[in-house]
mmCIF file of C-alpha atoms in Angstrom:
data_model
loop_
_atom_site.group_PDB
_atom_site.id
_atom_site.type_symbol
_atom_site.label_atom_id
_atom_site.label_comp_id
_atom_site.label_asym_id
_atom_site.label_seq_id
_atom_site.Cartn_x
_atom_site.Cartn_y
_atom_site.Cartn_z
ATOM 1 C CA MET A 1 70.949 158.202 81.819
ATOM 2 C CA ARG A 2 67.516 159.303 80.599
ATOM 3 C CA ILE A 3 68.269 157.837 77.151
ATOM 4 C CA ILE A 4 69.176 154.493 78.747
ATOM 5 C CA LYS A 5 65.936 154.448 80.724
ATOM 6 C CA ARG A 6 63.901 155.233 77.615
ATOM 7 C CA THR A 7 65.722 152.540 75.671
ATOM 8 C CA LEU A 8 65.057 149.968 78.390
ATOM 9 C CA LEU A 9 61.420 151.032 78.518
ATOM 10 C CA LEU A 10 61.059 150.593 74.752
ATOM 11 C CA ILE A 11 62.717 147.171 74.911
ATOM 12 C CA GLY A 12 60.366 146.199 77.727
ATOM 13 C CA LEU A 13 57.310 147.320 75.776
ATOM 14 C CA LEU A 14 58.553 145.459 72.698
ATOM 15 C CA LEU A 15 59.002 142.255 74.684
ATOM 16 C CA ILE A 16 55.497 142.598 76.123
ATOM 17 C CA MET A 17 54.066 143.096 72.637
ATOM 18 C CA VAL A 18 55.957 140.086 71.245
ATOM 19 C CA ALA A 19 54.918 137.888 74.186
ATOM 20 C CA GLY A 20 51.325 139.026 73.759
ATOM 21 C CA TYR A 21 51.412 138.275 70.029
ATOM 22 C CA TYR A 22 52.756 134.756 70.549
ATOM 23 C CA SER A 23 50.354 134.069 73.392
ATOM 24 C CA TYR A 24 47.452 135.233 71.262
ATOM 25 C CA SER A 25 48.621 133.103 68.306
ATOM 26 C CA PHE A 26 48.798 129.980 70.443
ATOM 27 C CA TYR A 27 45.498 130.697 72.174
ATOM 28 C CA HIS A 28 43.786 131.357 68.826
ATOM 29 C CA PHE A 29 45.203 128.081 67.455
ATOM 30 C CA ALA A 30 44.060 126.132 70.529
ATOM 31 C CA GLN A 31 40.575 127.654 70.324
ATOM 32 C CA ASN A 32 40.259 126.720 66.651
ATOM 33 C CA ILE A 33 41.409 123.152 67.235
ATOM 34 C CA SER A 34 39.179 122.504 70.238
ATOM 35 C CA ASN A 35 36.117 124.090 68.610
ATOM 36 C CA LYS A 36 36.199 122.516 65.167
ATOM 37 C CA PRO A 37 32.782 121.801 63.632
ATOM 38 C CA ASP A 38 31.466 118.256 63.545
ATOM 39 C CA ALA A 39 31.597 117.762 59.788
ATOM 40 C CA PRO A 40 34.762 117.822 57.702
ATOM 41 C CA LYS A 41 35.468 121.027 55.820
ATOM 42 C CA GLY A 42 36.270 120.146 52.227
ATOM 43 C CA SER A 43 39.259 117.842 52.132
ATOM 44 C CA THR A 44 40.407 118.314 55.716
ATOM 45 C CA PRO A 45 41.076 115.097 57.652
ATOM 46 C CA LEU A 46 38.783 115.923 60.564
ATOM 47 C CA ILE A 47 37.005 112.978 62.120
ATOM 48 C CA ALA A 48 33.250 113.347 61.878
ATOM 49 C CA GLN A 49 31.272 113.405 65.123
ATOM 50 C CA THR A 50 29.337 110.339 63.969
ATOM 51 C CA VAL A 51 32.620 108.419 64.048
ATOM 52 C CA LYS A 52 33.622 109.761 67.458
ATOM 53 C CA ASP A 53 30.227 108.830 68.877
ATOM 54 C CA LYS A 54 30.965 105.164 68.230
ATOM 55 C CA GLY A 55 33.461 105.198 71.089
ATOM 56 C CA GLU A 56 31.681 107.763 73.268
ATOM 57 C CA LYS A 57 31.358 105.376 76.222
ATOM 58 C CA TYR A 58 35.155 105.080 76.467
ATOM 59 C CA THR A 59 35.849 108.404 78.147
ATOM 60 C CA PRO A 60 39.591 109.010 78.535
ATOM 61 C CA PRO A 61 40.940 109.711 82.044
ATOM 62 C CA LYS A 62 41.642 113.259 83.171
ATOM 63 C CA TRP A 63 45.190 114.573 83.343
ATOM 64 C CA GLU A 64 45.778 116.673 86.443
ATOM 65 C CA GLY A 65 49.205 117.915 85.395
ATOM 66 C CA LYS A 66 51.256 116.101 88.050
ATOM 67 C CA ASN A 67 51.170 112.527 86.785
ATOM 68 C CA ARG A 68 52.574 111.129 83.526
ATOM 69 C CA VAL A 69 50.733 112.297 80.430
ATOM 70 C CA ASN A 70 50.273 109.987 77.441
ATOM 71 C CA ILE A 71 49.201 111.262 74.024
ATOM 72 C CA LEU A 72 48.196 108.920 71.205
ATOM 73 C CA LEU A 73 49.472 110.202 67.856
ATOM 74 C CA LEU A 74 47.409 108.870 64.965
ATOM 75 C CA GLY A 75 48.614 109.315 61.419
ATOM 76 C CA GLY A 76 45.669 108.799 59.108
ATOM 77 C CA ASP A 77 45.331 107.981 55.448
ATOM 78 C CA SER A 78 42.331 110.031 54.303
ATOM 79 C CA ARG A 79 42.906 109.599 50.574
ATOM 80 C CA GLY A 80 39.621 108.997 48.791
ATOM 81 C CA MET A 81 37.520 109.562 51.898
ATOM 82 C CA VAL A 82 34.065 111.069 51.665
ATOM 83 C CA LYS A 83 32.094 112.968 54.296
ATOM 84 C CA ASN A 84 31.486 110.966 57.517
ATOM 85 C CA GLU A 85 33.614 108.064 56.292
ATOM 86 C CA LEU A 86 35.702 106.274 58.907
ATOM 87 C CA PRO A 87 39.413 107.251 58.873
ATOM 88 C CA ARG A 88 42.170 104.710 58.365
ATOM 89 C CA SER A 89 45.052 104.675 60.833
ATOM 90 C CA ASP A 90 48.282 104.593 58.830
ATOM 91 C CA SER A 91 50.568 104.885 61.865
ATOM 92 C CA ILE A 92 50.156 104.698 65.637
ATOM 93 C CA MET A 93 52.570 106.359 68.046
ATOM 94 C CA LEU A 94 52.453 107.263 71.716
ATOM 95 C CA ALA A 95 54.218 110.240 73.281
ATOM 96 C CA SER A 96 54.695 110.020 77.035
ATOM 97 C CA ILE A 97 56.121 112.735 79.289
ATOM 98 C CA ASP A 98 56.811 112.683 83.011
ATOM 99 C CA PRO A 99 56.135 116.244 84.288
ATOM 100 C CA VAL A 100 58.397 115.688 87.287
ATOM 101 C CA THR A 101 61.557 114.405 85.573
ATOM 102 C CA LYS A 102 60.742 116.090 82.223
ATOM 103 C CA LYS A 103 61.727 112.800 80.580
ATOM 104 C CA ALA A 104 59.982 112.033 77.290
ATOM 105 C CA HIS A 105 59.360 108.680 75.620
ATOM 106 C CA LEU A 106 58.202 108.085 72.060
ATOM 107 C CA PHE A 107 56.734 104.696 71.149
ATOM 108 C CA SER A 108 55.714 103.385 67.765
ATOM 109 C CA ILE A 109 53.116 100.637 67.956
ATOM 110 C CA LEU A 110 53.276 98.062 65.185
ATOM 111 C CA ARG A 111 49.962 98.443 63.400
ATOM 112 C CA ASP A 112 49.580 94.697 62.779
ATOM 113 C CA THR A 113 49.607 93.933 66.503
ATOM 114 C CA TYR A 114 46.633 91.640 67.122
ATOM 115 C CA VAL A 115 44.765 92.788 70.225
ATOM 116 C CA LYS A 116 41.448 92.714 71.984
ATOM 117 C CA ILE A 117 39.436 95.766 71.025
ATOM 118 C CA PRO A 118 36.959 96.510 73.845
ATOM 119 C CA GLY A 119 33.435 95.543 72.853
ATOM 120 C CA GLU A 120 34.505 94.513 69.359
ATOM 121 C CA GLY A 121 36.428 91.252 69.670
ATOM 122 C CA GLU A 122 39.963 90.871 68.316
ATOM 123 C CA ASP A 123 41.636 92.501 65.349
ATOM 124 C CA ARG A 124 44.702 94.467 64.311
ATOM 125 C CA ILE A 125 45.226 97.481 66.559
ATOM 126 C CA ASN A 126 45.041 99.960 63.682
ATOM 127 C CA THR A 127 41.374 99.063 63.137
ATOM 128 C CA ALA A 128 40.330 100.424 66.548
ATOM 129 C CA ILE A 129 39.885 103.993 65.296
ATOM 130 C CA THR A 130 37.898 102.721 62.314
ATOM 131 C CA THR A 131 35.658 100.677 64.589
ATOM 132 C CA GLY A 132 34.998 103.216 67.321
ATOM 133 C CA GLY A 133 36.836 106.464 66.710
ATOM 134 C CA PRO A 134 39.693 107.989 68.728
ATOM 135 C CA ASN A 135 38.231 107.125 72.151
ATOM 136 C CA LEU A 136 38.202 103.425 71.313
ATOM 137 C CA ALA A 137 41.720 103.689 69.896
ATOM 138 C CA MET A 138 42.922 105.276 73.165
ATOM 139 C CA LYS A 139 41.121 102.646 75.250
ATOM 140 C CA THR A 140 42.619 99.816 73.173
ATOM 141 C CA VAL A 141 46.166 101.145 73.526
ATOM 142 C CA SER A 142 45.618 101.817 77.229
ATOM 143 C CA ASP A 143 44.453 98.242 77.855
ATOM 144 C CA LEU A 144 47.354 96.819 75.860
ATOM 145 C CA LEU A 145 50.098 98.805 77.600
ATOM 146 C CA GLY A 146 48.562 99.110 81.066
ATOM 147 C CA ILE A 147 48.840 102.901 81.191
ATOM 148 C CA PRO A 148 46.222 105.678 80.986
ATOM 149 C CA VAL A 149 45.997 107.455 77.636
ATOM 150 C CA GLN A 150 44.502 110.890 78.168
ATOM 151 C CA TYR A 151 44.723 112.525 74.749
ATOM 152 C CA TYR A 152 44.891 111.899 71.049
ATOM 153 C CA VAL A 153 46.054 113.962 68.093
ATOM 154 C CA TYR A 154 44.960 112.895 64.608
ATOM 155 C CA THR A 155 46.330 114.229 61.333
ATOM 156 C CA ASP A 156 46.905 112.907 57.824
ATOM 157 C CA PHE A 157 49.322 113.250 54.907
ATOM 158 C CA LYS A 158 48.414 116.892 54.254
ATOM 159 C CA GLY A 159 48.823 117.824 57.907
ATOM 160 C CA PHE A 160 52.237 116.176 58.060
ATOM 161 C CA ILE A 161 53.399 117.967 54.913
ATOM 162 C CA ALA A 162 52.117 121.306 56.266
ATOM 163 C CA LEU A 163 54.010 120.879 59.554
ATOM 164 C CA ILE A 164 57.352 120.008 57.951
ATOM 165 C CA ASP A 165 57.104 122.831 55.420
ATOM 166 C CA ALA A 166 56.183 125.297 58.181
ATOM 167 C CA VAL A 167 59.283 124.442 60.259
ATOM 168 C CA GLY A 168 61.453 124.821 57.165
ATOM 169 C CA GLY A 169 62.156 121.154 56.505
ATOM 170 C CA ILE A 170 64.292 118.622 58.356
ATOM 171 C CA ASP A 171 67.860 117.423 57.771
ATOM 172 C CA ILE A 172 67.939 113.631 57.919
ATOM 173 C CA ASP A 173 70.349 110.864 56.928
ATOM 174 C CA VAL A 174 68.404 108.619 54.557
ATOM 175 C CA GLU A 175 69.668 105.094 55.231
ATOM 176 C CA LYS A 176 69.228 103.719 51.711
ATOM 177 C CA ASP A 177 67.665 104.355 48.335
ATOM 178 C CA MET A 178 63.880 104.268 48.623
ATOM 179 C CA LYS A 179 61.666 103.866 45.593
ATOM 180 C CA TYR A 180 57.992 102.944 45.248
ATOM 181 C CA THR A 181 55.318 103.930 42.758
ATOM 182 C CA ASP A 182 51.582 103.998 43.345
ATOM 183 C CA SER A 183 49.223 104.839 40.504
ATOM 184 C CA GLU A 184 46.210 104.959 42.845
ATOM 185 C CA ASP A 185 46.668 108.705 43.385
ATOM 186 C CA ASP A 186 48.090 109.600 39.969
ATOM 187 C CA HIS A 187 51.570 109.096 41.463
ATOM 188 C CA VAL A 188 51.161 112.058 43.827
ATOM 189 C CA TYR A 189 52.529 109.982 46.721
ATOM 190 C CA ASP A 190 55.254 108.063 44.881
ATOM 191 C CA ILE A 191 58.469 107.510 46.828
ATOM 192 C CA ASN A 192 61.878 108.269 45.296
ATOM 193 C CA LEU A 193 64.689 109.086 47.741
ATOM 194 C CA LYS A 194 68.444 108.593 47.481
ATOM 195 C CA LYS A 195 70.710 107.388 50.264
ATOM 196 C CA GLY A 196 72.616 110.042 52.227
ATOM 197 C CA LEU A 197 72.190 113.226 54.266
ATOM 198 C CA GLN A 198 69.394 115.314 52.813
ATOM 199 C CA HIS A 199 67.183 118.280 53.603
ATOM 200 C CA LEU A 200 63.610 116.997 53.362
ATOM 201 C CA ASP A 201 60.626 119.245 52.764
ATOM 202 C CA GLY A 202 57.067 118.172 53.541
ATOM 203 C CA LYS A 203 56.564 115.953 50.495
ATOM 204 C CA THR A 204 59.940 114.210 50.632
ATOM 205 C CA ALA A 205 59.654 113.811 54.416
ATOM 206 C CA LEU A 206 56.333 112.023 53.893
ATOM 207 C CA GLN A 207 58.095 109.674 51.480
ATOM 208 C CA TYR A 208 60.734 108.934 54.109
ATOM 209 C CA VAL A 209 58.323 108.068 56.936
ATOM 210 C CA ARG A 210 55.956 106.071 54.700
ATOM 211 C CA PHE A 211 58.441 103.792 52.967
ATOM 212 C CA ARG A 212 58.152 100.155 54.076
ATOM 213 C CA HIS A 213 58.792 98.182 50.920
ATOM 214 C CA ASP A 214 61.827 96.280 52.108
ATOM 215 C CA ALA A 215 62.623 93.100 54.047
ATOM 216 C CA LEU A 216 61.793 94.624 57.445
ATOM 217 C CA SER A 217 58.573 96.294 56.269
ATOM 218 C CA ASP A 218 56.714 97.999 59.141
ATOM 219 C CA PHE A 219 59.555 97.323 61.604
ATOM 220 C CA SER A 220 61.977 99.589 59.729
ATOM 221 C CA ARG A 221 59.249 102.099 58.882
ATOM 222 C CA THR A 222 58.293 102.683 62.534
ATOM 223 C CA GLU A 223 61.970 103.107 63.423
ATOM 224 C CA ARG A 224 62.285 105.806 60.760
ATOM 225 C CA GLN A 225 59.151 107.501 62.046
ATOM 226 C CA ARG A 226 60.553 107.714 65.587
ATOM 227 C CA LYS A 227 63.875 108.970 64.269
ATOM 228 C CA PHE A 228 62.179 111.617 62.171
ATOM 229 C CA LEU A 229 59.742 112.849 64.845
ATOM 230 C CA THR A 230 62.629 113.145 67.302
ATOM 231 C CA ALA A 231 64.396 115.366 64.765
ATOM 232 C CA VAL A 232 61.212 117.436 64.399
ATOM 233 C CA ALA A 233 60.957 117.837 68.190
ATOM 234 C CA GLN A 234 64.562 118.994 68.334
ATOM 235 C CA LYS A 235 63.989 121.566 65.613
ATOM 236 C CA MET A 236 60.793 122.816 67.248
ATOM 237 C CA GLN A 237 62.864 123.776 70.301
ATOM 238 C CA THR A 238 65.284 125.930 68.280
ATOM 239 C CA THR A 239 65.115 129.725 68.338
ATOM 240 C CA SER A 240 64.238 129.926 64.648
ATOM 241 C CA SER A 241 61.215 127.648 65.104
ATOM 242 C CA LEU A 242 60.040 129.585 68.137
ATOM 243 C CA ILE A 243 60.160 132.757 66.052
ATOM 244 C CA LYS A 244 58.052 131.058 63.374
ATOM 245 C CA LEU A 245 55.614 129.554 65.882
ATOM 246 C CA PRO A 246 52.544 131.570 64.733
ATOM 247 C CA LYS A 247 53.195 130.502 61.126
ATOM 248 C CA ILE A 248 53.632 126.868 62.187
ATOM 249 C CA LEU A 249 50.385 126.894 64.180
ATOM 250 C CA ASN A 250 48.425 128.473 61.330
ATOM 251 C CA ALA A 251 49.757 125.900 58.881
ATOM 252 C CA MET A 252 48.668 122.988 61.105
ATOM 253 C CA ASP A 253 45.283 124.370 62.129
ATOM 254 C CA PRO A 254 43.144 122.886 59.309
ATOM 255 C CA TYR A 255 44.659 119.415 59.572
ATOM 256 C CA ILE A 256 44.382 118.433 63.228
ATOM 257 C CA ASP A 257 41.673 116.731 65.242
ATOM 258 C CA THR A 258 42.194 116.285 68.979
ATOM 259 C CA ASN A 259 40.445 116.097 72.338
ATOM 260 C CA LEU A 260 42.898 118.575 73.872
ATOM 261 C CA SER A 261 41.228 121.603 75.407
ATOM 262 C CA VAL A 262 42.777 125.069 75.292
ATOM 263 C CA THR A 263 43.937 124.675 78.910
ATOM 264 C CA ASP A 264 45.410 121.251 78.178
ATOM 265 C CA MET A 265 47.314 122.593 75.178
ATOM 266 C CA LEU A 266 48.793 125.434 77.194
ATOM 267 C CA LYS A 267 49.958 123.029 79.921
ATOM 268 C CA LEU A 268 51.383 120.564 77.428
ATOM 269 C CA ALA A 269 53.091 123.285 75.409
ATOM 270 C CA SER A 270 54.903 124.461 78.516
ATOM 271 C CA LEU A 271 55.853 120.900 79.452
ATOM 272 C CA GLY A 272 56.915 120.093 75.898
ATOM 273 C CA PHE A 273 59.368 122.981 75.779
ATOM 274 C CA GLU A 274 60.817 121.979 79.151
ATOM 275 C CA ALA A 275 61.394 118.374 78.069
ATOM 276 C CA LYS A 276 64.710 117.938 76.287
ATOM 277 C CA ALA A 277 64.067 116.724 72.752
ATOM 278 C CA ASP A 278 67.594 115.353 72.403
ATOM 279 C CA GLY A 279 66.931 113.113 75.412
ATOM 280 C CA ILE A 280 63.816 111.424 74.039
ATOM 281 C CA VAL A 281 63.810 107.666 74.569
ATOM 282 C CA SER A 282 62.209 105.954 71.577
ATOM 283 C CA SER A 283 61.161 102.342 71.324
ATOM 284 C CA GLN A 284 59.165 99.903 69.233
ATOM 285 C CA LEU A 285 56.129 98.202 70.769
ATOM 286 C CA PRO A 286 55.977 95.290 71.131
ATOM 287 C CA PRO A 287 59.771 95.031 71.500
ATOM 288 C CA THR A 288 61.469 92.533 69.207
ATOM 289 C CA ASP A 289 62.034 89.856 71.840
ATOM 290 C CA LEU A 290 58.308 89.808 72.678
ATOM 291 C CA VAL A 291 57.037 89.728 69.100
ATOM 292 C CA VAL A 292 55.288 86.507 68.128
ATOM 293 C CA GLU A 293 54.172 86.161 64.516
ATOM 294 C CA LYS A 294 50.957 84.231 64.030
ATOM 295 C CA ASN A 295 48.525 83.367 61.288
ATOM 296 C CA VAL A 296 44.901 84.111 62.106
ATOM 297 C CA ARG A 297 42.305 83.016 59.590
ATOM 298 C CA GLY A 298 44.784 83.217 56.743
ATOM 299 C CA ALA A 299 46.319 86.573 57.710
ATOM 300 C CA ALA A 300 49.730 87.156 59.295
ATOM 301 C CA VAL A 301 49.599 89.247 62.485
ATOM 302 C CA ILE A 302 51.802 90.092 65.472
ATOM 303 C CA THR A 303 51.048 89.130 69.046
ATOM 304 C CA ALA A 304 52.803 89.585 72.375
ATOM 305 C CA ASN A 305 52.332 88.463 75.966
ATOM 306 C CA LYS A 306 50.409 91.402 77.439
ATOM 307 C CA ASP A 307 51.778 91.002 80.985
ATOM 308 C CA LYS A 308 55.365 90.983 79.721
ATOM 309 C CA LEU A 309 54.664 93.927 77.418
ATOM 310 C CA GLN A 310 53.221 96.011 80.253
ATOM 311 C CA GLN A 311 56.178 95.149 82.480
ATOM 312 C CA TYR A 312 58.548 96.211 79.695
ATOM 313 C CA VAL A 313 56.838 99.613 79.469
ATOM 314 C CA LYS A 314 57.051 100.060 83.256
ATOM 315 C CA ASP A 315 60.726 99.097 83.272
ATOM 316 C CA LEU A 316 61.441 101.481 80.408
ATOM 317 C CA PHE A 317 59.810 104.367 82.285
ATOM 318 C CA ALA A 318 61.856 103.459 85.365
ATOM 319 C CA GLY A 319 65.102 103.244 83.386
ATOM 320 C CA LYS A 320 65.398 99.513 84.053
ATOM 321 C CA ALA A 321 65.069 98.376 80.428
ATOM 322 C CA ASP A 322 66.791 99.268 77.181
ATOM 323 C CA ALA A 323 64.778 100.838 74.379
ATOM 324 C CA ASP A 324 64.121 98.568 71.407
ATOM 325 C CA THR A 325 64.531 100.205 68.011
ATOM 326 C CA GLY A 326 63.410 97.110 66.109
ATOM 327 C CA PRO A 327 64.957 93.982 64.564
ATOM 328 C CA THR A 328 68.319 94.207 62.806
ATOM 329 C CA LYS A 329 67.825 91.359 60.382
ATOM 330 C CA PRO A 330 65.114 90.540 57.823
ATOM 331 C CA SER A 331 61.870 89.197 59.219
ATOM 332 C CA PRO A 332 58.799 87.914 57.380
ATOM 333 C CA SER A 333 56.442 90.785 56.678
ATOM 334 C CA PRO A 334 53.187 90.450 58.666
ATOM 335 C CA THR A 335 51.220 92.863 56.500
ATOM 336 C CA PRO A 336 49.070 91.046 53.932
ATOM 337 C CA LYS A 337 45.798 92.748 53.084
ATOM 338 C CA SER A 338 43.653 89.885 54.325
ATOM 339 C CA SER A 339 40.944 91.026 56.726
ATOM 340 C CA VAL A 340 41.204 89.681 60.266
ATOM 341 C CA LYS A 341 38.190 89.819 62.542
ATOM 342 C CA THR A 342 36.940 87.687 65.406
ATOM 343 C CA THR A 343 33.497 88.616 66.650
ATOM 344 C CA ALA A 344 33.150 89.152 70.394
ATOM 345 C CA LYS A 345 31.071 86.557 72.110
#
């Protein structure tokens, strides 16, 4: 009996030590992220304070923990950037979780959506972060969708690769052969994937989510991004990933910029683990039936009726609308490199 008691005591102490280690790892990670210095460190994709200051007047709303939380996920392309240069938004996604129902939604916002950027006139939505930093990007998305956006998380190619490698890669069914070469970076980010079920590491996963050189262009790319991030969320909730959590956090630390405080991260981490990753509802915004392709000053862009778009989002949250994963047939690509800008009057 005494041996059993001692064994139970040792197990209890071990569990306390493990829990303390993981709590410390997460707290240390959160402290590092929320207290990053203003200037970029070497080649890290941190957004300089001078950039953030451009949108300082657009203070995001507070999240009290009981209402829906919306987090803007910004995937940046920091290749060739120098210190204090404005980041480019390569992808825009929005994660939304209801803390009451634990239901999660994942939206991908078409980056060529032509919107009103507060104080800056009209332009493609992916220019908002370049114009006024993350706060302006959050404000622009909030105005477009009619929902509060409390937080943002910004990372770039290196951060994405680090995350996928840290979780041990992701198994994904690649829909078709994907091939694209780009000499701009000495072919470091070339794309060469074969159709079929594959285990993707960080570099090959980046190829998968970046590919858009087909008839559906950004429509099919955003669908792949939602599919892949859902798979990542599912793997993050597995026992093996939880065991590797300190390693995963350390790998991501240098490549993240966010307005999440330590307290916010702890609350969201708890909520994120409670939400069922396999029940995530993912959708393209604007949905296909609301997409209107237009030509503005020689450049093809996407527009949508804002009232109908906001109603769609509300209906989706309420379970009254079906998620839209994107068009199923070829559509003209609205992504020429022409610059679109209308000055605010």
